[in-house]
């Protein structure tokens, strides 16, 4: 049932957002040039690697001149990239990942293979489901770039300030997942744009009640 929802939802989403895709693509082409998309390697279901699609928000070859974590003051970010990240528009191309089956609408966010290689036995449970566009952690750390801003080593700061809670919330979702939970997370994700403080309280309450 979840896979059917993903397929129809992604197809409908791509049709409805086609004008946004075209507008953003043209804007980026004029402002930043090619390539329009970033195709980063991520670990998916069962640890199988796949290419995640995003609108490019950083300079070309950014992964070769910096780490995998990005703060809001990262010099690799482009002007258009800052805008896209602020409103999460860079994530729209992941609808293609959902359609092809590499991702789901809801699930733990996919990590780079170098990060999943460090998973302990419990953390490997995160790879037992398809990674998602959104989950509890995506909402709680929707301002990840702001949290990491000013840090000398953004990835070290990520591992210290974000990773532990992100892992906890991801495992909580995997252990207690259901279609009802997925719909709640999708609704809450949309509401995050309206009032992030309210969503943070809901996440804490929801995850606390299911543990």
XYZ file of C-alpha atoms in Angstrom:
211
model
C 0.000 0.000 0.000
C 2.789 2.422 0.899
C 4.603 1.779 -2.390
C 1.402 2.419 -4.366
C 0.928 5.694 -2.524
C 4.529 6.643 -3.308
C 4.119 5.896 -7.024
C 0.850 7.767 -7.497
C 1.884 10.565 -5.149
C 5.216 11.104 -6.910
C 3.601 11.021 -10.366
C 0.958 13.530 -9.287
C 3.583 15.668 -7.581
C 5.738 15.808 -10.702
C 2.765 16.864 -12.814
C 1.618 19.528 -10.346
C 5.095 20.948 -9.799
C 6.102 20.919 -13.480
C 5.704 24.734 -13.765
C 7.930 25.168 -10.684
C 10.537 22.808 -12.158
C 10.591 24.763 -15.406
C 10.754 28.148 -13.673
C 13.524 27.111 -11.296
C 15.435 25.390 -14.072
C 15.371 28.487 -16.273
C 16.330 30.757 -13.357
C 19.244 28.521 -12.380
C 20.400 28.197 -15.977
C 20.578 31.981 -16.275
C 22.135 32.611 -12.845
C 24.410 29.610 -12.308
C 24.645 27.706 -15.584
C 24.954 23.939 -15.866
C 24.610 21.418 -14.350
C 21.153 22.075 -12.936
C 21.071 18.942 -10.813
C 23.234 17.414 -8.122
C 23.403 13.603 -8.157
C 25.008 12.519 -4.907
C 25.697 8.944 -3.848
C 23.547 7.737 -0.939
C 22.856 4.457 0.878
C 19.350 3.126 0.359
C 17.289 0.069 1.238
C 19.539 -2.757 2.386
C 22.575 -0.501 2.085
C 22.347 -0.453 -1.717
C 23.823 2.735 -3.186
C 21.792 5.052 -5.407
C 22.009 8.568 -6.824
C 19.857 11.165 -5.077
C 18.529 14.028 -7.200
C 18.544 17.638 -6.019
C 18.680 21.022 -7.642
C 22.310 22.088 -7.439
C 22.810 24.589 -4.609
C 26.607 24.676 -4.498
C 29.482 25.395 -6.837
C 30.474 22.667 -9.293
C 32.567 19.884 -7.694
C 31.706 21.154 -4.197
C 32.043 17.630 -2.782
C 35.721 17.666 -3.765
C 36.532 20.882 -1.891
C 34.624 20.339 1.337
C 32.857 17.886 3.623
C 29.359 16.353 3.359
C 27.740 18.688 5.920
C 26.766 22.212 4.932
C 26.273 25.283 7.107
C 24.411 28.406 6.023
C 27.712 30.276 5.773
C 29.436 27.621 3.655
C 31.343 29.470 0.884
C 30.443 26.695 -1.562
C 26.767 27.737 -1.544
C 25.532 29.772 -4.491
C 23.120 32.702 -4.245
C 20.319 30.667 -5.785
C 21.314 27.730 -3.603
C 20.678 29.678 -0.410
C 17.175 30.507 -1.625
C 16.422 26.944 -2.707
C 17.622 25.497 0.597
C 15.673 28.013 2.678
C 12.384 26.895 1.134
C 13.443 23.251 0.583
C 12.927 23.634 -3.160
C 16.203 21.830 -3.848
C 14.501 18.630 -2.653
C 11.787 18.638 -5.341
C 13.725 16.430 -7.811
C 13.630 13.640 -5.231
C 10.132 12.946 -6.510
C 11.973 11.094 -9.294
C 13.764 8.995 -6.647
C 10.399 8.139 -5.094
C 8.942 7.210 -8.466
C 11.846 4.873 -9.298
C 11.681 3.194 -5.885
C 14.995 4.367 -4.461
C 13.169 6.501 -1.907
C 9.789 6.920 -0.238
C 7.931 10.059 0.766
C 8.488 9.223 4.438
C 11.515 7.504 5.921
C 14.919 8.224 7.464
C 16.919 10.654 5.348
C 19.551 8.855 3.226
C 23.175 9.222 4.311
C 26.394 9.039 2.310
C 28.006 5.551 2.233
C 30.939 6.824 4.322
C 28.500 7.616 7.123
C 26.468 4.387 6.978
C 29.724 2.399 7.034
C 30.105 3.626 10.624
C 26.670 2.359 11.718
C 26.597 -0.011 14.682
C 24.272 -3.027 14.673
C 21.284 -1.068 15.968
C 21.819 1.822 13.550
C 21.922 -0.585 10.584
C 18.203 -1.080 11.242
C 17.735 2.301 9.520
C 18.662 0.591 6.246
C 15.778 -1.889 6.554
C 13.366 0.627 4.987
C 13.505 2.931 1.990
C 14.982 6.319 2.883
C 12.551 9.209 2.655
C 12.155 12.816 1.648
C 10.959 13.652 5.143
C 10.763 12.195 8.646
C 10.754 13.337 12.278
C 14.413 14.391 12.079
C 13.906 16.364 8.858
C 11.358 18.508 10.655
C 13.243 18.872 13.915
C 16.446 19.847 12.103
C 14.849 21.743 9.219
C 17.269 24.571 10.091
C 20.344 22.324 10.039
C 22.388 24.876 8.115
C 21.665 27.493 10.752
C 22.631 25.098 13.562
C 25.984 24.409 11.895
C 26.633 28.049 11.034
C 29.878 29.415 12.446
C 31.421 25.997 13.155
C 35.030 25.453 12.069
C 34.238 21.878 11.043
C 30.550 21.582 10.021
C 30.684 17.786 9.744
C 32.183 17.393 13.226
C 29.474 19.731 14.518
C 26.844 17.666 12.668
C 28.027 14.452 14.303
C 28.031 16.099 17.720
C 24.908 18.277 17.621
C 22.563 16.548 15.178
C 23.491 12.936 14.445
C 22.608 11.355 17.840
C 19.059 12.743 17.889
C 18.632 12.152 14.164
C 19.530 8.480 14.636
C 17.183 8.174 17.620
C 14.258 9.679 15.723
C 15.008 7.540 12.663
C 15.035 4.332 14.678
C 11.844 5.375 16.432
C 10.152 5.774 13.049
C 11.401 2.431 11.696
C 10.284 0.528 14.787
C 6.831 2.122 14.913
C 6.123 2.877 11.254
C 2.621 2.734 9.810
C 0.635 4.453 7.074
C -1.086 6.515 9.747
C 2.292 7.712 11.008
C 3.387 8.517 7.443
C 0.345 10.713 6.846
C 0.927 12.480 10.161
C 4.538 13.184 9.213
C 3.554 14.453 5.757
C 0.962 16.790 7.273
C 3.420 17.982 9.911
C 6.083 18.579 7.261
C 3.773 20.975 5.431
C 2.925 22.669 8.716
C 6.633 23.161 9.465
C 6.640 26.001 6.954
C 3.968 27.730 9.036
C 5.194 27.276 12.611
C 8.423 25.354 13.234
C 8.166 25.761 17.026
C 4.810 23.999 17.113
C 6.172 21.142 15.015
C 9.180 20.680 17.306
C 6.827 20.172 20.234
C 4.722 17.685 18.243
C 7.795 15.691 17.248
C 8.968 15.452 20.846
C 5.497 14.373 21.979
C 5.014 11.820 19.166
C 8.427 10.183 19.465
C 8.230 10.189 23.240
C 4.878 8.423 23.252
C 6.076 5.686 20.892
C 9.279 4.803 22.730
